[in-house]
XYZ file of C-alpha atoms in Angstrom:
670
model
C 34.617 0.806 -63.457
C 37.485 -1.421 -62.408
C 41.098 -0.634 -63.150
C 44.343 -2.487 -62.540
C 44.901 -2.281 -58.767
C 48.054 -4.407 -58.429
C 50.280 -1.405 -57.695
C 49.012 -1.650 -54.108
C 50.200 -5.257 -53.741
C 53.211 -6.403 -51.737
C 53.724 -9.465 -53.981
C 56.637 -9.181 -56.458
C 54.699 -11.392 -58.876
C 51.605 -9.216 -58.790
C 53.726 -6.097 -59.117
C 55.149 -7.496 -62.356
C 51.613 -7.098 -63.755
C 50.735 -3.676 -62.325
C 51.234 -1.900 -65.677
C 49.276 -4.416 -67.771
C 46.247 -2.957 -69.553
C 44.288 -5.845 -67.993
C 42.190 -4.638 -65.039
C 43.777 -7.097 -62.618
C 42.362 -7.403 -59.103
C 43.703 -9.154 -56.030
C 41.576 -11.955 -54.583
C 39.123 -10.568 -52.036
C 35.533 -10.950 -50.875
C 34.745 -7.534 -52.365
C 35.956 -8.564 -55.827
C 33.905 -11.766 -55.716
C 30.822 -9.790 -54.683
C 31.390 -7.419 -57.605
C 31.542 -10.396 -59.998
C 28.195 -11.618 -58.640
C 26.645 -8.153 -58.853
C 27.743 -7.727 -62.488
C 27.106 -11.412 -63.323
C 30.584 -11.754 -64.805
C 32.745 -14.854 -64.840
C 36.060 -14.830 -63.035
C 39.313 -15.199 -64.942
C 41.842 -16.376 -62.352
C 45.475 -16.288 -63.470
C 48.024 -17.869 -61.122
C 51.827 -17.901 -61.226
C 54.967 -16.887 -59.400
C 57.607 -14.245 -60.000
C 60.446 -16.526 -61.138
C 58.312 -18.464 -63.662
C 59.625 -18.157 -67.240
C 56.424 -19.192 -69.018
C 54.436 -16.809 -66.826
C 56.593 -14.019 -68.262
C 56.093 -15.299 -71.811
C 52.293 -15.342 -71.537
C 52.294 -11.963 -69.825
C 54.249 -10.469 -72.714
C 52.222 -12.162 -75.458
C 48.763 -11.711 -73.932
C 48.451 -9.554 -70.834
C 50.516 -6.656 -72.202
C 48.492 -6.686 -75.445
C 45.697 -4.069 -75.629
C 43.493 -6.183 -77.897
C 43.618 -9.123 -75.489
C 43.202 -6.871 -72.460
C 40.108 -5.310 -74.043
C 38.435 -8.708 -74.330
C 39.409 -9.703 -70.812
C 38.187 -6.462 -69.289
C 34.896 -6.512 -71.230
C 33.823 -10.037 -70.332
C 35.552 -11.028 -67.087
C 36.569 -9.981 -63.605
C 40.312 -10.639 -63.839
C 42.141 -11.831 -60.723
C 45.904 -12.321 -60.340
C 47.177 -14.781 -57.730
C 50.714 -15.302 -56.419
C 50.722 -19.071 -55.845
C 53.293 -18.761 -53.066
C 51.164 -16.277 -51.130
C 47.925 -18.167 -51.722
C 48.766 -21.849 -52.278
C 45.264 -22.690 -50.995
C 43.669 -20.996 -54.010
C 46.285 -22.455 -56.334
C 45.521 -26.008 -55.115
C 41.827 -25.696 -55.974
C 42.302 -24.447 -59.513
C 45.275 -26.754 -60.130
C 42.989 -29.669 -59.260
C 40.503 -28.296 -61.785
C 43.168 -28.175 -64.514
C 44.367 -31.692 -63.742
C 40.837 -33.128 -63.721
C 40.060 -31.435 -67.051
C 43.342 -31.902 -68.904
C 45.363 -34.492 -66.986
C 48.215 -32.068 -66.391
C 49.054 -28.875 -64.577
C 51.714 -26.198 -64.219
C 52.218 -22.465 -64.288
C 51.009 -20.112 -65.511
C 47.665 -21.555 -64.447
C 44.587 -19.909 -65.953
C 41.119 -20.833 -64.727
C 37.650 -19.584 -65.645
C 35.012 -19.709 -62.915
C 31.476 -18.664 -62.169
C 31.074 -15.495 -60.079
C 30.994 -17.691 -56.923
C 34.431 -19.130 -57.724
C 33.390 -22.566 -59.027
C 35.601 -23.362 -62.032
C 34.396 -24.724 -65.367
C 37.567 -24.472 -67.485
C 41.300 -24.374 -66.741
C 44.636 -24.733 -68.499
C 48.222 -23.543 -68.377
C 50.111 -21.513 -70.997
C 48.187 -20.272 -74.051
C 49.687 -18.324 -76.976
C 47.866 -15.147 -78.007
C 45.696 -16.518 -80.824
C 44.509 -19.493 -78.760
C 43.867 -17.254 -75.776
C 41.694 -14.890 -77.799
C 39.597 -17.803 -79.092
C 39.147 -19.132 -75.551
C 38.089 -15.720 -74.258
C 35.575 -15.254 -77.059
C 34.158 -18.790 -76.818
C 33.702 -18.666 -73.048
C 32.135 -15.192 -73.156
C 29.683 -16.394 -75.820
C 28.897 -19.628 -73.957
C 28.168 -17.763 -70.712
C 25.867 -15.373 -72.545
C 23.978 -17.983 -74.599
C 24.253 -21.229 -72.585
C 25.006 -20.326 -68.961
C 23.310 -23.487 -67.664
C 25.935 -25.599 -69.482
C 28.794 -23.825 -67.687
C 26.902 -23.926 -64.382
C 26.452 -27.694 -64.657
C 30.088 -28.167 -65.648
C 31.190 -26.047 -62.687
C 29.061 -28.092 -60.282
C 30.482 -31.395 -61.521
C 34.030 -30.053 -61.478
C 33.674 -28.608 -57.972
C 32.276 -31.936 -56.768
C 35.320 -33.584 -58.339
C 37.700 -31.162 -56.630
C 36.133 -31.890 -53.249
C 36.034 -35.656 -53.811
C 39.785 -35.810 -54.527
C 40.452 -35.609 -50.781
C 37.861 -38.144 -49.572
C 39.579 -41.273 -48.296
C 38.213 -44.735 -47.806
C 40.647 -46.316 -45.389
C 41.402 -50.005 -45.254
C 40.735 -52.263 -42.294
C 42.204 -50.485 -39.275
C 43.805 -53.740 -38.141
C 45.579 -54.180 -41.463
C 49.233 -53.169 -41.011
C 51.677 -52.371 -43.784
C 54.154 -55.227 -43.364
C 57.907 -54.956 -43.684
C 57.892 -57.160 -46.788
C 55.274 -54.898 -48.397
C 57.362 -51.851 -47.535
C 60.507 -53.328 -49.088
C 58.570 -54.366 -52.201
C 57.156 -50.849 -52.430
C 60.628 -49.301 -52.351
C 61.911 -51.763 -54.950
C 59.000 -50.835 -57.224
C 60.556 -47.364 -57.524
C 63.520 -48.735 -59.463
C 61.517 -49.096 -62.668
C 60.862 -45.347 -62.555
C 64.463 -44.306 -61.813
C 66.965 -43.414 -64.549
C 70.075 -45.323 -63.472
C 72.108 -43.775 -66.304
C 71.347 -40.102 -65.766
C 69.755 -40.020 -62.320
C 66.369 -38.741 -61.300
C 62.919 -39.988 -62.149
C 62.925 -41.356 -65.684
C 60.917 -38.715 -67.549
C 61.719 -35.207 -68.717
C 61.296 -32.598 -67.425
C 63.309 -33.661 -64.391
C 62.798 -32.117 -60.969
C 65.257 -32.776 -58.120
C 62.516 -34.302 -55.889
C 64.729 -34.405 -52.748
C 62.027 -36.185 -50.729
C 62.368 -39.290 -52.947
C 66.125 -39.566 -52.461
C 65.934 -38.804 -48.722
C 63.459 -41.639 -48.350
C 65.514 -44.012 -50.496
C 68.620 -43.149 -48.471
C 66.831 -44.078 -45.262
C 65.699 -47.345 -46.830
C 69.315 -48.088 -47.824
C 70.640 -47.321 -44.347
C 68.158 -49.666 -42.696
C 67.918 -52.490 -45.242
C 71.343 -52.283 -46.994
C 69.911 -52.447 -50.507
C 72.916 -51.171 -52.490
C 70.761 -50.355 -55.495
C 69.016 -47.695 -53.429
C 72.288 -45.939 -52.593
C 73.344 -46.275 -56.231
C 70.175 -44.465 -57.347
C 70.766 -41.681 -54.843
C 74.435 -41.156 -55.700
C 73.865 -41.210 -59.473
C 71.145 -38.585 -59.076
C 73.202 -36.315 -56.839
C 76.294 -36.625 -59.057
C 74.422 -35.985 -62.297
C 72.586 -32.964 -60.867
C 75.812 -31.542 -59.504
C 77.556 -31.898 -62.875
C 74.579 -30.721 -64.942
C 73.438 -27.289 -65.989
C 70.818 -27.378 -63.230
C 73.658 -26.596 -60.806
C 75.213 -23.140 -61.063
C 78.914 -23.977 -61.369
C 79.924 -20.329 -61.138
C 77.781 -19.067 -58.264
C 76.404 -22.126 -56.467
C 72.813 -23.184 -55.958
C 70.353 -25.232 -58.010
C 67.742 -24.219 -60.550
C 64.186 -25.488 -60.187
C 64.247 -28.222 -62.842
C 65.772 -29.476 -66.081
C 63.763 -29.454 -69.304
C 65.627 -32.550 -70.590
C 66.462 -35.973 -69.184
C 70.147 -35.194 -68.631
C 70.010 -32.236 -66.187
C 71.606 -30.202 -68.989
C 69.247 -27.290 -69.683
C 67.377 -25.878 -66.697
C 64.632 -23.378 -66.429
C 66.903 -21.009 -64.607
C 64.728 -19.881 -61.692
C 66.305 -20.643 -58.308
C 63.915 -21.394 -55.470
C 64.680 -21.239 -51.751
C 62.668 -24.404 -51.067
C 64.705 -26.468 -53.567
C 68.056 -25.319 -52.269
C 67.008 -25.762 -48.630
C 65.988 -29.370 -49.259
C 69.056 -30.132 -51.355
C 71.304 -28.913 -48.543
C 69.689 -31.521 -46.280
C 69.984 -34.242 -48.892
C 73.620 -33.636 -49.855
C 74.592 -33.365 -46.166
C 72.890 -36.659 -45.287
C 74.465 -38.478 -48.229
C 77.854 -36.993 -47.312
C 77.537 -38.580 -43.863
C 77.465 -41.978 -45.578
C 79.786 -41.458 -48.568
C 82.220 -38.746 -47.371
C 82.176 -37.433 -50.957
C 84.040 -34.103 -50.899
C 82.218 -32.912 -54.018
C 79.052 -32.867 -51.898
C 80.819 -30.851 -49.222
C 81.904 -28.284 -51.809
C 78.370 -28.154 -53.230
C 76.981 -27.421 -49.759
C 79.555 -24.692 -49.132
C 78.770 -23.037 -52.475
C 75.017 -23.321 -52.043
C 75.070 -21.771 -48.564
C 77.271 -18.995 -49.917
C 74.758 -18.425 -52.747
C 71.870 -18.259 -50.265
C 73.704 -15.813 -47.993
C 74.878 -13.655 -50.898
C 71.799 -13.581 -53.112
C 68.703 -14.432 -51.039
C 69.347 -13.189 -47.497
C 67.291 -10.367 -46.006
C 69.453 -8.122 -43.849
C 67.426 -8.703 -40.664
C 64.785 -11.421 -41.039
C 65.186 -14.509 -43.181
C 65.668 -15.547 -46.795
C 63.822 -14.468 -49.919
C 61.843 -17.016 -51.889
C 63.351 -17.009 -55.389
C 65.510 -15.595 -58.161
C 63.920 -15.125 -61.574
C 64.785 -17.271 -64.602
C 65.042 -14.172 -66.805
C 67.185 -11.078 -66.902
C 67.011 -8.302 -69.489
C 63.903 -10.072 -70.814
C 65.757 -13.267 -71.758
C 65.751 -16.610 -69.998
C 69.145 -17.764 -68.711
C 71.016 -14.731 -70.028
C 72.710 -14.155 -66.677
C 73.999 -17.737 -66.469
C 75.051 -18.543 -70.055
C 77.970 -17.543 -72.274
C 78.898 -17.029 -75.910
C 82.298 -18.253 -77.089
C 83.210 -14.648 -77.834
C 82.503 -13.613 -74.226
C 84.598 -16.467 -72.864
C 87.545 -15.768 -75.193
C 87.579 -12.162 -73.998
C 87.807 -13.262 -70.357
C 90.068 -16.327 -70.425
C 93.563 -17.076 -71.655
C 93.886 -19.374 -74.695
C 94.769 -22.326 -72.438
C 91.900 -21.597 -70.057
C 89.441 -21.278 -72.924
C 90.561 -24.601 -74.408
C 90.194 -26.350 -71.050
C 86.801 -24.727 -70.406
C 85.591 -25.818 -73.843
C 86.564 -29.423 -73.157
C 85.230 -29.437 -69.583
C 81.786 -28.102 -70.508
C 81.458 -29.306 -74.105
C 81.163 -25.737 -75.381
C 80.474 -24.951 -79.029
C 81.434 -21.911 -81.042
C 77.792 -21.476 -82.072
C 76.537 -22.367 -78.583
C 75.409 -25.645 -77.026
C 71.997 -24.146 -76.171
C 69.862 -21.317 -77.624
C 70.762 -18.036 -79.327
C 74.430 -18.956 -79.677
C 74.872 -19.266 -75.929
C 76.499 -22.031 -73.855
C 75.255 -23.643 -70.663
C 77.995 -24.679 -68.241
C 77.161 -28.362 -67.855
C 80.129 -30.640 -67.172
C 81.082 -32.767 -70.164
C 84.188 -34.431 -68.688
C 85.148 -35.618 -65.215
C 88.296 -34.141 -63.675
C 90.510 -37.183 -64.289
C 89.806 -37.480 -68.053
C 90.152 -33.706 -68.319
C 93.587 -33.855 -66.666
C 94.612 -36.719 -68.951
C 93.428 -34.860 -72.052
C 95.633 -31.868 -71.237
C 98.456 -33.967 -69.738
C 98.469 -32.105 -66.470
C 98.072 -33.251 -62.873
C 94.744 -33.388 -61.098
C 95.911 -30.585 -58.813
C 96.850 -28.389 -61.790
C 93.455 -29.098 -63.362
C 91.658 -28.026 -60.185
C 93.777 -24.864 -59.992
C 92.918 -24.032 -63.597
C 89.210 -24.509 -62.925
C 89.385 -22.396 -59.778
C 90.965 -19.519 -61.712
C 88.415 -19.900 -64.501
C 85.532 -19.868 -62.035
C 86.832 -16.702 -60.361
C 87.179 -14.919 -63.705
C 83.698 -15.926 -64.829
C 82.167 -14.888 -61.522
C 83.877 -11.491 -61.594
C 82.505 -10.863 -65.079
C 79.055 -12.282 -64.348
C 78.651 -10.138 -61.235
C 78.749 -7.074 -63.510
C 75.730 -8.290 -65.503
C 72.183 -7.255 -64.750
C 70.992 -9.783 -62.192
C 67.722 -11.699 -62.391
C 64.854 -10.236 -60.415
C 64.396 -11.330 -56.827
C 61.141 -12.391 -55.214
C 61.467 -10.814 -51.789
C 58.707 -12.746 -50.023
C 59.916 -14.222 -46.715
C 57.864 -17.425 -46.743
C 57.688 -19.051 -43.331
C 57.616 -22.666 -44.563
C 60.584 -22.245 -46.894
C 62.673 -20.494 -44.249
C 61.892 -23.302 -41.820
C 63.045 -25.808 -44.442
C 66.312 -23.908 -44.642
C 66.780 -24.294 -40.878
C 66.743 -28.049 -41.450
C 69.236 -27.765 -44.318
C 71.637 -25.643 -42.282
C 71.424 -27.938 -39.260
C 72.065 -31.006 -41.412
C 75.087 -29.241 -42.929
C 76.312 -28.387 -39.432
C 75.948 -32.006 -38.329
C 77.943 -33.269 -41.315
C 80.851 -30.818 -41.052
C 80.631 -29.301 -37.537
C 80.994 -25.863 -39.096
C 79.790 -23.554 -36.302
C 78.909 -20.840 -38.814
C 76.142 -23.067 -40.207
C 74.729 -23.653 -36.728
C 74.842 -19.952 -35.901
C 73.013 -19.039 -39.106
C 70.396 -21.703 -38.354
C 69.866 -20.404 -34.814
C 69.547 -16.821 -36.043
C 66.934 -17.969 -38.536
C 65.046 -19.931 -35.870
C 64.965 -16.867 -33.644
C 63.684 -14.810 -36.571
C 60.898 -17.345 -37.173
C 59.948 -17.251 -33.478
C 59.925 -13.447 -33.396
C 58.347 -12.757 -36.790
C 56.334 -15.790 -37.945
C 54.793 -17.110 -34.731
C 52.043 -15.043 -33.115
C 51.276 -14.961 -29.376
C 48.456 -17.501 -29.747
C 50.793 -19.823 -31.713
C 49.104 -19.121 -35.009
C 51.650 -18.702 -37.785
C 52.023 -16.154 -40.563
C 52.524 -17.189 -44.188
C 54.976 -14.345 -44.812
C 57.330 -13.407 -41.994
C 56.775 -9.654 -42.300
C 53.063 -9.744 -43.265
C 50.841 -10.227 -40.206
C 47.652 -10.048 -42.298
C 48.287 -13.295 -44.217
C 47.567 -16.452 -42.209
C 49.814 -19.459 -42.476
C 48.925 -22.751 -44.119
C 49.604 -26.295 -42.995
C 53.064 -26.415 -44.577
C 54.076 -23.338 -42.582
C 53.151 -25.077 -39.328
C 54.587 -28.433 -40.392
C 58.029 -27.171 -41.356
C 58.320 -24.768 -38.415
C 57.525 -27.611 -35.994
C 60.087 -29.814 -37.743
C 62.675 -27.014 -37.513
C 62.009 -26.570 -33.783
C 62.484 -30.296 -33.104
C 65.780 -30.322 -35.032
C 66.965 -27.188 -33.258
C 66.257 -28.815 -29.902
C 68.227 -31.905 -30.929
C 71.268 -29.744 -31.630
C 71.044 -27.396 -28.633
C 69.135 -29.377 -25.963
C 67.276 -26.158 -25.138
C 63.811 -27.424 -24.256
C 62.122 -24.130 -25.221
C 62.254 -25.213 -28.860
C 60.413 -28.452 -28.113
C 57.844 -26.552 -26.078
C 57.221 -24.171 -28.989
C 56.864 -27.177 -31.289
C 54.246 -28.746 -29.010
C 52.297 -25.470 -28.665
C 52.250 -25.159 -32.451
C 51.106 -28.759 -32.713
C 48.190 -28.123 -30.361
C 47.148 -25.052 -32.362
C 47.264 -27.067 -35.572
C 45.235 -29.915 -34.084
C 42.612 -27.424 -32.907
C 42.352 -25.516 -36.176
C 43.375 -27.815 -39.041
C 42.705 -31.422 -38.022
C 39.807 -33.373 -39.553
C 38.751 -36.013 -37.010
C 36.690 -37.939 -39.583
C 39.496 -38.145 -42.116
C 42.363 -38.459 -39.595
C 44.285 -35.906 -41.647
C 44.938 -32.170 -41.565
C 43.285 -29.658 -43.846
C 45.683 -27.352 -45.682
C 43.774 -24.292 -44.434
C 42.369 -23.184 -41.090
C 38.728 -23.816 -40.285
C 37.822 -20.198 -41.108
C 38.445 -20.632 -44.857
C 35.793 -19.281 -47.280
C 36.908 -21.028 -50.461
C 34.816 -23.484 -52.491
C 36.901 -26.409 -51.211
C 38.981 -27.112 -48.136
C 41.858 -29.181 -49.450
C 43.935 -31.923 -47.832
C 47.512 -32.159 -49.120
C 48.673 -35.751 -48.793
C 51.057 -36.639 -51.656
C 54.671 -35.556 -52.040
C 55.779 -33.354 -54.881
C 58.753 -31.010 -55.159
C 58.003 -30.254 -51.502
C 57.077 -33.068 -49.092
C 53.399 -33.445 -48.256
C 52.493 -31.220 -45.314
C 50.386 -34.046 -43.858
C 53.317 -36.453 -44.028
C 55.554 -33.921 -42.263
C 52.860 -33.344 -39.630
C 52.504 -37.092 -39.095
C 56.244 -37.366 -38.499
C 56.121 -34.370 -36.160
C 53.352 -36.060 -34.162
C 55.376 -39.256 -34.046
C 58.545 -37.550 -32.828
C 56.861 -35.258 -30.305
C 54.795 -38.196 -29.105
C 57.970 -40.082 -28.230
C 59.883 -37.109 -26.823
C 56.998 -36.012 -24.578
C 55.423 -39.473 -24.085
C 52.112 -38.330 -25.617
C 50.347 -41.517 -26.667
C 47.577 -39.649 -28.556
C 50.187 -38.208 -30.925
C 51.538 -41.666 -31.678
C 48.052 -43.087 -32.258
C 47.215 -40.192 -34.620
C 50.370 -40.899 -36.610
C 49.341 -44.514 -37.126
C 45.808 -43.476 -38.066
C 47.171 -41.029 -40.637
C 49.352 -43.735 -42.171
C 46.376 -46.076 -42.300
C 44.234 -43.431 -43.978
C 46.610 -42.827 -46.896
C 47.529 -46.475 -47.331
C 45.262 -47.223 -50.346
C 46.819 -44.362 -52.344
C 50.235 -45.052 -50.858
C 50.135 -48.566 -52.336
C 48.872 -47.371 -55.728
C 51.110 -44.314 -56.198
C 54.090 -45.360 -54.118
C 56.671 -42.929 -55.488
C 54.540 -39.906 -54.553
C 54.315 -41.034 -50.933
C 58.061 -41.112 -50.274
C 57.839 -39.201 -47.009
C 55.110 -41.544 -45.759
C 57.466 -44.446 -46.553
C 60.087 -42.954 -44.219
C 57.556 -42.674 -41.432
C 56.310 -46.191 -42.085
C 59.836 -47.508 -41.528
C 59.940 -45.860 -38.099
C 56.544 -47.287 -37.154
C 57.492 -50.796 -38.297
C 61.004 -50.811 -36.864
C 60.169 -48.871 -33.729
C 61.396 -45.353 -33.011
C 64.857 -45.189 -31.443
C 65.293 -42.493 -28.802
C 68.868 -41.612 -27.887
C 69.295 -39.834 -24.548
C 72.716 -38.203 -24.154
C 73.345 -36.777 -20.709
C 76.113 -35.325 -18.617
C 78.495 -32.362 -18.813
C 79.608 -33.210 -22.372
C 76.169 -34.080 -23.713
C 76.220 -31.604 -26.595
C 79.782 -32.443 -27.588
C 78.965 -36.148 -27.650
C 75.827 -35.449 -29.662
C 77.834 -33.567 -32.267
C 80.183 -36.524 -32.655
C 77.260 -38.932 -32.924
C 75.389 -36.860 -35.473
C 78.300 -36.775 -37.898
C 76.941 -40.233 -38.712
C 73.633 -40.891 -40.483
C 70.971 -42.093 -38.043
C 67.505 -42.715 -39.468
C 64.478 -43.342 -37.181
C 66.288 -41.679 -34.250
C 65.319 -38.903 -31.851
C 68.097 -37.241 -29.855
C 67.531 -35.639 -26.477
C 69.792 -34.750 -23.601
C 71.493 -32.260 -21.357
C 71.853 -32.081 -17.596
C 68.242 -31.690 -16.462
C 65.160 -33.933 -16.566
C 63.086 -31.479 -18.601
C 61.294 -34.034 -20.790
C 59.921 -37.479 -19.900
C 62.570 -39.342 -21.897
C 65.276 -37.924 -19.628
C 63.710 -38.930 -16.323
C 66.093 -40.934 -14.115
C 68.880 -40.665 -16.692
C 70.745 -37.595 -15.451
C 74.058 -37.626 -13.614
C 75.381 -34.065 -13.882
C 78.961 -35.232 -13.387
C 78.944 -38.295 -15.623
C 78.526 -38.621 -19.390
C 76.016 -41.330 -20.269
C 74.198 -42.460 -23.411
C 70.937 -44.427 -23.296
C 69.566 -46.081 -26.418
C 65.823 -46.708 -26.066
C 63.340 -48.517 -28.282
C 59.853 -49.898 -27.671
C 59.849 -48.403 -24.145
C 63.026 -50.269 -23.191
C 66.405 -48.580 -22.674
C 69.924 -49.941 -22.765
C 72.187 -49.830 -19.762
C 73.958 -46.459 -19.580
C 76.846 -46.404 -22.048
C 79.855 -44.255 -21.242
C 82.055 -44.959 -24.244
C 81.167 -43.023 -27.424
C 82.622 -45.603 -29.833
C 80.713 -48.369 -28.103
C 77.536 -46.285 -28.315
C 78.001 -45.828 -32.063
C 78.404 -49.575 -32.555
C 75.344 -50.374 -30.418
C 73.294 -47.814 -32.343
C 74.424 -49.239 -35.681
C 73.272 -52.700 -34.601
C 69.990 -51.280 -33.334
C 69.000 -49.715 -36.658
C 70.047 -52.679 -38.794
């Protein structure tokens, strides 16, 4: 007889369920064989440790003995951590979206013993859940052929989602089409409150990164306006932790006011990149402060002492969502002086009975600094000093509270994304600490995530869990960026070795795209991830990696593959433009022509740092004092600083003046 075996798991999410009366199993071939032997359906429940509604359903259903009795009697019950096994999550998420038109977590799917799903949904309250369990158990007993036929059709649908019919290979996406595609986004953007126009609102950094690049190249001021409004509103909303730094995963409303309070590494890594890039253009000091506070949050709350960064902080503490981050008026009055409390109330729009749930207040800015200063008839400097004192008092008190739980998985992809965020922050501010942290993290990825054969682990300290396409994609991207900011060619060489491994083990020659899993997968579907979501599409990142490595190493096959990949996704790209934001960025580079900037001589790195304080889309940077990559051949004078700006296999004359180089580069990208 089965029993709950999750106590043996290394996943924090699975361990949260180890004491449930449900006989949870981890996904394995042995468990699937047992389901077949006993002719029992699978009940596959998927979530992640920081997920609030996962906790709610666990408490209402999975901790209940009556519910557990039904589950154990009729099903083989499997718990999945979606961050450990995103490949499994993708399959059953597709099932839920095909059946219901929506998805999310917790994700609960019912499948035949061979894993083919016939029913799926998200959160269910106890009474509904019991009815579903009873109805499915009865249907499988009395009408199994109905569920078998449903499962076949649904599995066919899951597999057909990733079949592409490409357009004429000679049909190029024109510049006018690209511009029109970007402009079509405006009808979906909330120009009053920022973000995409529907609640709930997710940060979606990939959208704003892409729109920023479009602005920089085509000078459409509306694009920059959309980006700045979004960044400002997020920064002033409850989604940003004013006391401790860092962003929550999403806002439940259209105003960024009330978040679900989980904090994810992948969100904060991407937002570091975004705020740093926008700072390069706007020089907005609020963005600089946000970056400083977010990096401090990551180093204080999510850093492993030796390896990398943990994946998430929970939304809940002491069994209540947001308790750690919110305040009653009584708590604030006990901490602050009368003047400080009055100013805090005005600044955040606090209410005596709470501006949120259970009499508690979310710290979401209600007034800008200037109106706040005017209201209290004090100077802007005095206002900032007040707020600084208030923040310190709140942080001191909050640090004594029970902290939200931490998900201590060291996910390779998300750590690689953080490398990018730290490097972008370094470029914007030339803070050497950021570069040093990034280099330490890169070394940790090399030593702990990358195996000798250039296969990659999903979790940095778990050699038994193979990496997925996003792990390879973001590590390669991190290696290219690290090279650009060190000119140590070993990072490029690692990137190219990883690329070759990925081409050998993930690439689908017929589809001209990469599978999400290696060729050894045993699941019912081998998925292809092509559209952007809260994380950029791994195929889009791989296409950009191919493009950049192709130019840096003069590998024509890489460049051709990039164009083929773009061509393959074009029909969907045109139809669902906003969810192909990263592909848009790449399309700009292909249309405009990649710009390769070779910076050579004794001060190559110093000159690169000065150049990269500016925002340069569609540019590769290479350099140093040796001809260690093709782009540097015949461009090295060890005693003379030179800058070459190359595009379409033609290079400028060597430039020796940095200001002149900046002006030439600005003209080149416009």
